[in-house]
Tab-separated table of C-alpha atoms in Angstrom:
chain	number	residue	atom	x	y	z
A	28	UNK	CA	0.000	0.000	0.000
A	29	UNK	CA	2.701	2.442	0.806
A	30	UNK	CA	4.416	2.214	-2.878
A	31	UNK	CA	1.268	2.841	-4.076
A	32	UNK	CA	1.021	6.093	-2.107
A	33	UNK	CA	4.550	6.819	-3.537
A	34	UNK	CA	3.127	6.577	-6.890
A	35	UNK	CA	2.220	10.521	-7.813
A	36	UNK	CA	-0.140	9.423	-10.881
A	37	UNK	CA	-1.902	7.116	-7.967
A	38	UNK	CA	-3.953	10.199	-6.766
A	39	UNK	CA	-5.173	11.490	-10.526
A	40	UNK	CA	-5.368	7.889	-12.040
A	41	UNK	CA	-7.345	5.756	-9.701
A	42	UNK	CA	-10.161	8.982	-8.554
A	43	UNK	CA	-10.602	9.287	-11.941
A	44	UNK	CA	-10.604	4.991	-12.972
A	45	UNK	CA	-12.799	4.365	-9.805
A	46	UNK	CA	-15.273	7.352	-10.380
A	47	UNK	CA	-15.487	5.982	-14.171
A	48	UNK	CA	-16.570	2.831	-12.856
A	49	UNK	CA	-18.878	3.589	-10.358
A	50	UNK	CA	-20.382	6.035	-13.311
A	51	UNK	CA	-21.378	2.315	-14.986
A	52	UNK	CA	-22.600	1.543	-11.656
A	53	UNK	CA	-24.934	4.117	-10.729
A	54	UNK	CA	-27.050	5.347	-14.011
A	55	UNK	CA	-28.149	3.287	-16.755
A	56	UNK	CA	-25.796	5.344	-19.575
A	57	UNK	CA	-27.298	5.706	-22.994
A	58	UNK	CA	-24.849	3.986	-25.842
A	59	UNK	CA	-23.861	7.811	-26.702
A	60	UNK	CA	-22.199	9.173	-23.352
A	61	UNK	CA	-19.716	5.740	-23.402
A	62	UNK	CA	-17.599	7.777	-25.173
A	63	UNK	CA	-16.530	10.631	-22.885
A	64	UNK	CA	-16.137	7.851	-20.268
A	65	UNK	CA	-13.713	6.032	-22.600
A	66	UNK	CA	-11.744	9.019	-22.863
A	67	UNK	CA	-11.435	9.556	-19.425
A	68	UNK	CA	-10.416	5.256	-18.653
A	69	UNK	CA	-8.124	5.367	-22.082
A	70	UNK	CA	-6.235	8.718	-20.963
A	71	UNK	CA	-5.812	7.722	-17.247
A	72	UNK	CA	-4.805	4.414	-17.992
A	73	UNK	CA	-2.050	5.607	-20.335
A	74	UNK	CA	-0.912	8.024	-17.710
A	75	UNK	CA	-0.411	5.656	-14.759
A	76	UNK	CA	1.511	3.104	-16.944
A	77	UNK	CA	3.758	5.873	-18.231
A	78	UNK	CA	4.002	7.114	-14.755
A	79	UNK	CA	4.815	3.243	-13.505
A	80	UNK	CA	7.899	3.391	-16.349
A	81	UNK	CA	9.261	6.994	-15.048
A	82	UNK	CA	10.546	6.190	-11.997
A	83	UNK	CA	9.918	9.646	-9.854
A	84	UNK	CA	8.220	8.267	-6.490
A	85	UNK	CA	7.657	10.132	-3.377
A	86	UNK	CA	10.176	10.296	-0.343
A	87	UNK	CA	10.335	6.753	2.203
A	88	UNK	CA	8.605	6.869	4.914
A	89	UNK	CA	11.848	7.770	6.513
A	90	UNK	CA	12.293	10.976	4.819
A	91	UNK	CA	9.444	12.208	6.179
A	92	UNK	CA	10.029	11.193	9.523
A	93	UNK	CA	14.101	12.489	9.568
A	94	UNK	CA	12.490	16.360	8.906
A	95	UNK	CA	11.778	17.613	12.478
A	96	UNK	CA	10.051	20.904	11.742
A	97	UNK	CA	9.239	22.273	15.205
A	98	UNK	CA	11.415	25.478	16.446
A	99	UNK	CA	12.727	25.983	12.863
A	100	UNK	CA	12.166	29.023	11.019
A	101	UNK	CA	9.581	26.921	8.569
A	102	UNK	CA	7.520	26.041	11.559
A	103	UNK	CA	7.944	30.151	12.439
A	104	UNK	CA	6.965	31.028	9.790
A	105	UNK	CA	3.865	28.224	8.919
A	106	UNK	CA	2.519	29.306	12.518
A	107	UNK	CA	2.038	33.076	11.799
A	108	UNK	CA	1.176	31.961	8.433
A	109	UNK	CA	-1.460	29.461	10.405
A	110	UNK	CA	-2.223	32.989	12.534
A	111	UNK	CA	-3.186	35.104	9.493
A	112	UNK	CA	-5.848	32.087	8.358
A	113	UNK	CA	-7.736	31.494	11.595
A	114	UNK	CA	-7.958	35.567	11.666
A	115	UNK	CA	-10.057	35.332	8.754
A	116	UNK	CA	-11.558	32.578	9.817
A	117	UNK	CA	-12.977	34.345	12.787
A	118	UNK	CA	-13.602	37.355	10.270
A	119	UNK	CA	-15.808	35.070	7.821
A	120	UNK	CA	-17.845	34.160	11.112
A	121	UNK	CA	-18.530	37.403	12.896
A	122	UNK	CA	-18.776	39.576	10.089
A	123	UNK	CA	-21.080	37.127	7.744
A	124	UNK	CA	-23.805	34.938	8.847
A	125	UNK	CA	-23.428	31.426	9.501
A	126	UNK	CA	-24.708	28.784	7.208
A	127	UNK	CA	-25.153	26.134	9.598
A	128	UNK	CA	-26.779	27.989	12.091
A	129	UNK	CA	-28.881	30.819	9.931
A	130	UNK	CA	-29.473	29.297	6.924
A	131	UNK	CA	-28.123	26.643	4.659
A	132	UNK	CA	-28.686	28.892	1.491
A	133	UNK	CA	-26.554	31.281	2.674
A	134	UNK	CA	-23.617	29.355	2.032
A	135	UNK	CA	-23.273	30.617	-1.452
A	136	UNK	CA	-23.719	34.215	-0.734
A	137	UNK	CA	-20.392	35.946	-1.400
A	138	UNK	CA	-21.627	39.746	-1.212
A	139	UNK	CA	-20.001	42.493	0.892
A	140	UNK	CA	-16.521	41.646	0.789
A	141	UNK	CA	-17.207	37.865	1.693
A	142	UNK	CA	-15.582	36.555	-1.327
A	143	UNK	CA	-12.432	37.963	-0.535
A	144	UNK	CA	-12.024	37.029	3.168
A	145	UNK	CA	-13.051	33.478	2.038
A	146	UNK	CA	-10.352	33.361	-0.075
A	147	UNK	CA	-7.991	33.311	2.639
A	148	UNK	CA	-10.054	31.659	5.028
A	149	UNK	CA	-10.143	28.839	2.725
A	150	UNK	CA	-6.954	27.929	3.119
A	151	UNK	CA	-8.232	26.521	6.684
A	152	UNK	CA	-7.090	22.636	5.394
A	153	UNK	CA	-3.638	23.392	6.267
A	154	UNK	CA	-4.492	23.881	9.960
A	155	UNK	CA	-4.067	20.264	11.010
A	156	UNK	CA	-0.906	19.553	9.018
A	157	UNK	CA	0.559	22.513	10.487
A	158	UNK	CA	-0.368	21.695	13.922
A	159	UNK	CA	0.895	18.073	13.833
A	160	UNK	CA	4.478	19.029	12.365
A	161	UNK	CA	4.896	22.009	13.531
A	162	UNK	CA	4.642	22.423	17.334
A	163	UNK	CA	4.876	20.275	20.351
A	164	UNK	CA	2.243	21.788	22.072
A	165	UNK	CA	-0.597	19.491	22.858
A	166	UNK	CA	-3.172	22.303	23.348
A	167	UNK	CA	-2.520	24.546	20.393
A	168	UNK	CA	-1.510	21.184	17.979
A	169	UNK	CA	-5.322	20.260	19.243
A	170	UNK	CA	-6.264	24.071	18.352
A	171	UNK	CA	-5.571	24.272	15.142
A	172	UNK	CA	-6.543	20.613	14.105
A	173	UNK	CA	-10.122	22.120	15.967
A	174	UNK	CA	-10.205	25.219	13.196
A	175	UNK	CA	-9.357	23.238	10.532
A	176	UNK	CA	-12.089	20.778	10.653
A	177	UNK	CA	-15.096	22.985	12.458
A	178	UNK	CA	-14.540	26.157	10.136
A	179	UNK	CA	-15.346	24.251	7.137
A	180	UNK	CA	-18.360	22.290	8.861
A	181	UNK	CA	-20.082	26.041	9.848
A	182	UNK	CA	-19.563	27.484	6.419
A	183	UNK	CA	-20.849	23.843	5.184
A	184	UNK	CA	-17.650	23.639	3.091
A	185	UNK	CA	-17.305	20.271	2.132
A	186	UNK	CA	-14.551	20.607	-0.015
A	187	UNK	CA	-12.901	22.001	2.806
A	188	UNK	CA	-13.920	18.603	5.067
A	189	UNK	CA	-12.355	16.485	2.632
A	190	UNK	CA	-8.960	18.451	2.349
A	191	UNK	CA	-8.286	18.660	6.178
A	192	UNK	CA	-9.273	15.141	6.368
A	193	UNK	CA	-7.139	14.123	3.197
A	194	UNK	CA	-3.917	16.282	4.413
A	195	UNK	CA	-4.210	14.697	7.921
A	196	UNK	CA	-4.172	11.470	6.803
A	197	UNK	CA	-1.558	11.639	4.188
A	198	UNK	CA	0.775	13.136	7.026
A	199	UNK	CA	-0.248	10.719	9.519
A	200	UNK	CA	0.738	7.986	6.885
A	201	UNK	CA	3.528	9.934	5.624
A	202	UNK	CA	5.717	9.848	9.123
A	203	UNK	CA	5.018	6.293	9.905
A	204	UNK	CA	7.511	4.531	10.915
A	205	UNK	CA	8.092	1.445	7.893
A	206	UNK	CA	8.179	-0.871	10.274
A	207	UNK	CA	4.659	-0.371	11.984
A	208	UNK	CA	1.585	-1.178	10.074
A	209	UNK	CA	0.070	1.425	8.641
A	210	UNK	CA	-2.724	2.873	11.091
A	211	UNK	CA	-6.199	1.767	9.068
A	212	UNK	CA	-8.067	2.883	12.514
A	213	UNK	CA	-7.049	6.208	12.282
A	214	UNK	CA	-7.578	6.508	8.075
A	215	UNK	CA	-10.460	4.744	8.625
A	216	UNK	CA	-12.061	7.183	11.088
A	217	UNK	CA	-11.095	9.799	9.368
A	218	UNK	CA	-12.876	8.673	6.022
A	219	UNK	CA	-16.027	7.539	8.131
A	220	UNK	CA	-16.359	11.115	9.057
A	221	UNK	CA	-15.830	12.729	6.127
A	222	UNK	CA	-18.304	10.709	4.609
A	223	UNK	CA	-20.767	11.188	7.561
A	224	UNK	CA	-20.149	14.680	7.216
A	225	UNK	CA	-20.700	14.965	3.183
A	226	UNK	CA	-23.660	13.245	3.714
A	227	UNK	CA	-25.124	15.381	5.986
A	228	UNK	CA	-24.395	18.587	4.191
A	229	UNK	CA	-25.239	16.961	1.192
A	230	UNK	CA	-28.852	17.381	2.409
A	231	UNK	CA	-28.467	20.400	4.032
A	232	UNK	CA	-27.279	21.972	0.905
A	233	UNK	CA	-29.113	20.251	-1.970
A	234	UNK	CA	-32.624	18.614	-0.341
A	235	UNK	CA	-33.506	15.051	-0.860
A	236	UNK	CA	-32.351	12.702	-3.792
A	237	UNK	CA	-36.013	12.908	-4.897
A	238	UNK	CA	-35.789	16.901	-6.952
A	239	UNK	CA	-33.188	14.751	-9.204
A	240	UNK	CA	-34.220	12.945	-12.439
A	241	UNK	CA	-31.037	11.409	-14.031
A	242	UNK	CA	-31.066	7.760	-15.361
A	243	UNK	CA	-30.286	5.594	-12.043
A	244	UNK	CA	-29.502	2.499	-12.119
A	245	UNK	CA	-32.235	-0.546	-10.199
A	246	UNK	CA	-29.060	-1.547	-7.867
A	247	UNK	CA	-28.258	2.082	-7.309
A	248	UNK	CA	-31.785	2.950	-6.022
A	249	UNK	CA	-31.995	0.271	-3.766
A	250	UNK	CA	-28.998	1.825	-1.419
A	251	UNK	CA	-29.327	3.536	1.540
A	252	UNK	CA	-29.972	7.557	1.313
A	253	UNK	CA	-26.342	8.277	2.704
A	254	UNK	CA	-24.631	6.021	0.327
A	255	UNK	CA	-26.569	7.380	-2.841
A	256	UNK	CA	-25.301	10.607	-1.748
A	257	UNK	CA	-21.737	9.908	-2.017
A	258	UNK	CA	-22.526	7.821	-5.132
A	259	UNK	CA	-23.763	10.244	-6.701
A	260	UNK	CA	-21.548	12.643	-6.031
A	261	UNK	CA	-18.617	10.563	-6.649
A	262	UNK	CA	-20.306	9.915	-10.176
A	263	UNK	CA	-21.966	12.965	-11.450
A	264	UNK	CA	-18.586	14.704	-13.001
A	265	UNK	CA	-17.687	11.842	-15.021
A	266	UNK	CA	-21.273	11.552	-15.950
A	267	UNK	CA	-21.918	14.996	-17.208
A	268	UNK	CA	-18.727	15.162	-18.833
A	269	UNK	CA	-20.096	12.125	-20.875
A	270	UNK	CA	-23.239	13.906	-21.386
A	271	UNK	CA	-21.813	17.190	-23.005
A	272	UNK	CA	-19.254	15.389	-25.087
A	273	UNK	CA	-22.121	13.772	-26.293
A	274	UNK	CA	-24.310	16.461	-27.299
A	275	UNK	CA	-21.527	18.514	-28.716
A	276	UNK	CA	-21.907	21.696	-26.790
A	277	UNK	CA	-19.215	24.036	-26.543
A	278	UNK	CA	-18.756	27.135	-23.869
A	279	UNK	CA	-15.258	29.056	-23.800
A	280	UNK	CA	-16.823	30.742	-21.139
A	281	UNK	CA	-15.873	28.883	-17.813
A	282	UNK	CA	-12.611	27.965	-18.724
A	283	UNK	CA	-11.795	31.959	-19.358
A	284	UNK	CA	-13.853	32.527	-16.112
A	285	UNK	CA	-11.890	29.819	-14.194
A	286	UNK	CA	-7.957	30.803	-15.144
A	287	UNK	CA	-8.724	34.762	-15.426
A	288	UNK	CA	-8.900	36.106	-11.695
A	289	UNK	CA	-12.523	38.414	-11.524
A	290	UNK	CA	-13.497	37.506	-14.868
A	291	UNK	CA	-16.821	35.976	-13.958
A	292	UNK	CA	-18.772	33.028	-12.220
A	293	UNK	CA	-17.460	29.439	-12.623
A	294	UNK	CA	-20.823	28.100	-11.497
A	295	UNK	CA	-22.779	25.913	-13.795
A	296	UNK	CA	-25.891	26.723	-12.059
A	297	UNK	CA	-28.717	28.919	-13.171
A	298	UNK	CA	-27.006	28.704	-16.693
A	299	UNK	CA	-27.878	27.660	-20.464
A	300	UNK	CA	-25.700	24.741	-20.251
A	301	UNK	CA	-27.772	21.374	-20.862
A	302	UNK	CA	-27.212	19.389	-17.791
A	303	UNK	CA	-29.251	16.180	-17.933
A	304	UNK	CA	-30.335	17.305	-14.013
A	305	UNK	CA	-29.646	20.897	-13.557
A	306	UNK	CA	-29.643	20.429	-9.463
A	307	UNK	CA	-26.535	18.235	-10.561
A	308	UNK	CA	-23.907	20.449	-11.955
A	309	UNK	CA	-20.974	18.512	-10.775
A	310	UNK	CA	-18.165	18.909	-13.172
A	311	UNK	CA	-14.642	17.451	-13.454
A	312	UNK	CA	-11.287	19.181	-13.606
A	313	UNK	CA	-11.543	18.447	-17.313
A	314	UNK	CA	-15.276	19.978	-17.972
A	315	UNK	CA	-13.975	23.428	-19.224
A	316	UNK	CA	-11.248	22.176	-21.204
A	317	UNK	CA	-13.699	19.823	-22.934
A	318	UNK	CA	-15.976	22.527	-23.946
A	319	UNK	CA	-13.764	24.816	-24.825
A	320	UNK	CA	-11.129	22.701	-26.708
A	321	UNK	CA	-13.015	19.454	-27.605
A	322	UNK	CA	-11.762	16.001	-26.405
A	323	UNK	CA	-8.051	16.930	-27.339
A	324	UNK	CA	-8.181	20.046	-24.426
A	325	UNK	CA	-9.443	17.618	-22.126
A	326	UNK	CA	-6.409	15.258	-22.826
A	327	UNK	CA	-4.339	18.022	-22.722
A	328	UNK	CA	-5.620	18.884	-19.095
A	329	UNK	CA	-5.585	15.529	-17.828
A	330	UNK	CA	-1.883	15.604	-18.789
A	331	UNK	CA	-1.074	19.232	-17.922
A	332	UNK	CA	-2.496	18.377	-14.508
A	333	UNK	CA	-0.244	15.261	-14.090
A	334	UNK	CA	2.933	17.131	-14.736
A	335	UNK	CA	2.286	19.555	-12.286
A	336	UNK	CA	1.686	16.791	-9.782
A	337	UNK	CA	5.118	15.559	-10.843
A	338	UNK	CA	6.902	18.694	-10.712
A	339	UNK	CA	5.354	19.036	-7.176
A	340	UNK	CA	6.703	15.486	-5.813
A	341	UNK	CA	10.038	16.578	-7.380
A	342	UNK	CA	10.075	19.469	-5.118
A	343	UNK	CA	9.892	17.247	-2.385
A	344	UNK	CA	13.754	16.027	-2.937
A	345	UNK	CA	16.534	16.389	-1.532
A	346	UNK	CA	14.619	17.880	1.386
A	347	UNK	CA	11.566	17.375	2.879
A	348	UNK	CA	11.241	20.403	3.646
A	349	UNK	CA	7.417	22.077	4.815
A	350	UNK	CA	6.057	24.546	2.284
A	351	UNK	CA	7.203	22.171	-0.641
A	352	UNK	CA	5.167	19.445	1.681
A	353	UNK	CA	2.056	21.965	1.656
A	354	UNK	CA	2.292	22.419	-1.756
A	355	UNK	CA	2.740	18.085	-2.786
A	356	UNK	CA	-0.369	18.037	-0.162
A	357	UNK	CA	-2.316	20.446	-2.039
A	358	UNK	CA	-1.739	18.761	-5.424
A	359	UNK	CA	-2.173	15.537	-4.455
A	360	UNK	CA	-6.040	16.743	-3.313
A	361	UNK	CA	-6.618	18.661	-6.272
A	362	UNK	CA	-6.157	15.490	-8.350
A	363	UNK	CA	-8.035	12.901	-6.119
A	364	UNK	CA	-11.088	15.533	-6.264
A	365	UNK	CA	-10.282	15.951	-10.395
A	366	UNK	CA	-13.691	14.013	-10.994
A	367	UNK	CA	-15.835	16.062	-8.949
A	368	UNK	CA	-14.827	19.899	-9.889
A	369	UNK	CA	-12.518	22.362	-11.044
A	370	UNK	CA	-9.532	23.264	-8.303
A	371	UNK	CA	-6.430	22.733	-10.275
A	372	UNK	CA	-6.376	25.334	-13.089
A	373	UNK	CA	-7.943	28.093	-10.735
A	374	UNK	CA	-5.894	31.088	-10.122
A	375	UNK	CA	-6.933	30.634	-6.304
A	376	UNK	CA	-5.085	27.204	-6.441
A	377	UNK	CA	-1.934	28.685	-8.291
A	378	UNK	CA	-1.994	31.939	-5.855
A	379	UNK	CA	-1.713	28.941	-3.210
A	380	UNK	CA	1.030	27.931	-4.581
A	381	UNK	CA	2.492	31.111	-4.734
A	382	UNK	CA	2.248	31.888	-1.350
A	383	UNK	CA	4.408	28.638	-0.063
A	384	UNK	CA	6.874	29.845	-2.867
A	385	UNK	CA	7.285	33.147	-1.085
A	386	UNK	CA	7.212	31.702	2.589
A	387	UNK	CA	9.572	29.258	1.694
A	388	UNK	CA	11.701	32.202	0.202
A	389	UNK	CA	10.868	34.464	3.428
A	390	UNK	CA	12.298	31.101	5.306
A	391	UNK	CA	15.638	31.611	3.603
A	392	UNK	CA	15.832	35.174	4.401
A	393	UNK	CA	15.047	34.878	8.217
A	394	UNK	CA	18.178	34.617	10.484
A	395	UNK	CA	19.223	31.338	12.061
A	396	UNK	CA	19.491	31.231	15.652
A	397	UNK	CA	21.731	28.857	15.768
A	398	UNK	CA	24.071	30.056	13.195
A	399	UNK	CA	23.799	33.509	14.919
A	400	UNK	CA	24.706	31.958	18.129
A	401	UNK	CA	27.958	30.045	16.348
A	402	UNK	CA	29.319	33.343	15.435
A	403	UNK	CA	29.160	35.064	18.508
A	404	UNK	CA	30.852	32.195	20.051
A	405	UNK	CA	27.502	30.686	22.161
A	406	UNK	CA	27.275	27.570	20.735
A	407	UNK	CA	28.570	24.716	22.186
């Protein structure tokens, strides 16, 4: 299991081969939409054997657990950074009302300024990775592992769930020692709640599985409410990326509104484009390319997306070191949520980016206690 987690195509390839699969699983496809899910089996496929040949895997288990991060000037520096998030956290929640408690709608209302202090408070998923590497205190490790995974449950950010759940885990895997099985209890939980918690929300945000009218399948229907829900959401972006490839319909629109910062909504919602259930506007990573470009722009995204995954693992090397870990962590999400929606070629995901690349940078710049102390002779 652990050189599979070393494999970087691993999180874009098997999402996107699993999500395919339970596509055939949970609707009754018409002959037609087989096609856009043959493009999305055919191009993964080809990825994760070429990425098998390559030979770039992650860092042993050891690598991970050699980089002690706590009093450094990364762990400085990813603490005020940690500072700065839960700030706007608390700004999002006092200045806005509160989904969970006023009213589930208002979880998409982004007037007066919210938009731009989500932007930062969105960046809550890092609070638990931060907190387990980067202090030794039990009460604010517990703090901001807390903020990380309650924020995004007020706001009814499920996105948010997932990422905090998915960077947790990875780092809990990540650091353990070789020798020790890995801890399934602890994954395990972990998933259980998320799932809990999608399911949930799922309601909360959407209503009942009743308002939707797409082609289930008999075994599908016969499943437990919960399960549909993550079903169907784990299906519905490779589903209505089979459904426009099929009809031919073509939109430049959300892939210029997606890359171009303030150029205009990315929501599918409320707009001319011919879902098959309009309540169900899940789209995949690959949606805007596709109708924009055709098939060939959604290849070219699938394979775009892998070599930045790649160039992020390679960053990794010869160091460990934390905002390069932050940014694999990131990455790694992006691609296991590919199926579902658009988070890679956002320009919120590559100002991300951006901002480890400068903390790392500010890291560099920042003195060194220890080699200040060497040249005034305190060191020992």
């Amino acid at each position: 299991m652990r050189a599979l987690l070393r494999l970087p195509s691993a999180y874009l390839c098997l999402p996107m081969l699993l999500t395919c699969g339970l596509t055939v699983f949970v609707y009754d496809l018409p002959a037609d939409y087989m096609e856009g899910i043959v493009l999305l089996l055919a191009t993964s496929t080809t990825i994760l054997l070429f990425d098998v040949m390559a030979g770039l895997r992650l860092p042993s288990p050891g690598r991970f657990r050699e980089c002690s991060y706590v009093g450094s000037r990364q762990a400085f520096v990813a603490l005020t950074f940690a500072a700065l998030i839960i700030l706007f956290c608390v700004l999002d929640l006092t200045l806005y009302p509160i989904p969970l408690i006023d009213a589930p709608s208002s979880y998409a209302r982004m007037e007066n300024g919210r938009d731009h202090v989500r932007h930062i408070s969105d960046m809550c998923w890092v609070l638990p990775p931060i907190g387990m590497l980067c202090t030794r205190s039990k009460w604010l490790r517990t703090t901001l592992m807390l903020i990380g995974f309650v924020f995004p449950v007020l706001v009814i950010d499920r996105n948010r769930i997932f990422a905090a759940l998915f960077a947790t885990a990875l780092v809990i895997v990540f650091r353990r020692d070789a020798a020790r099985p890995l801890p399934w209890k602890t994954v395990g939980l972990l998933a259980i709640i998320g799932a809990t918690v999608f399911s949930v929300l799922g309601v909360l945000r959407s209503g009942t599985l009743e308002t939707v009218t797409l082609p289930f399948s008999d075994s599908y229907r016969s499943m437990p409410v919960g399960v549909r829900w993550l079903l169907l959401y784990a299906s519905a972006g490779p589903y209505n990326f089979a459904s426009l490839l099929a009809k031919h319909y073509a939109n430049t629109t959300f892939l210029i509104n997606q890359i171009v910062p303030m150029a205009g909504s990315v929501a599918t919602a409320g707009t001319g484009i011919p879902l098959d259930a309009s309540n169900i506007n899940v789209g995949s990573e690959f949606l805007p390319f596709l109708l924009a470009l055709g098939p060939m722009g959604a290849i070219f995204s699938m394979v775009a997306l892998y070599a930045s995954l790649r160039w992020s693992v390679a960053r990794l090397f010869p160091r460990v070191s934390l905002f390069p870990l932050l940014i694999f962590l990131r990455m790694a999400y992006v691609c296991l949520m590919s199926p579902f929606a658009p988070q890679a070629f956002t320009w919120t995901n590559a100002g991300f980016i951006g901002v480890c690349l400068l903390l790392q940078a500010l890291v560099v710049l920042l003195p060194n206690r220890r080699e200040a102390a060497a040249a005034i002779g305190l060191s020992t």
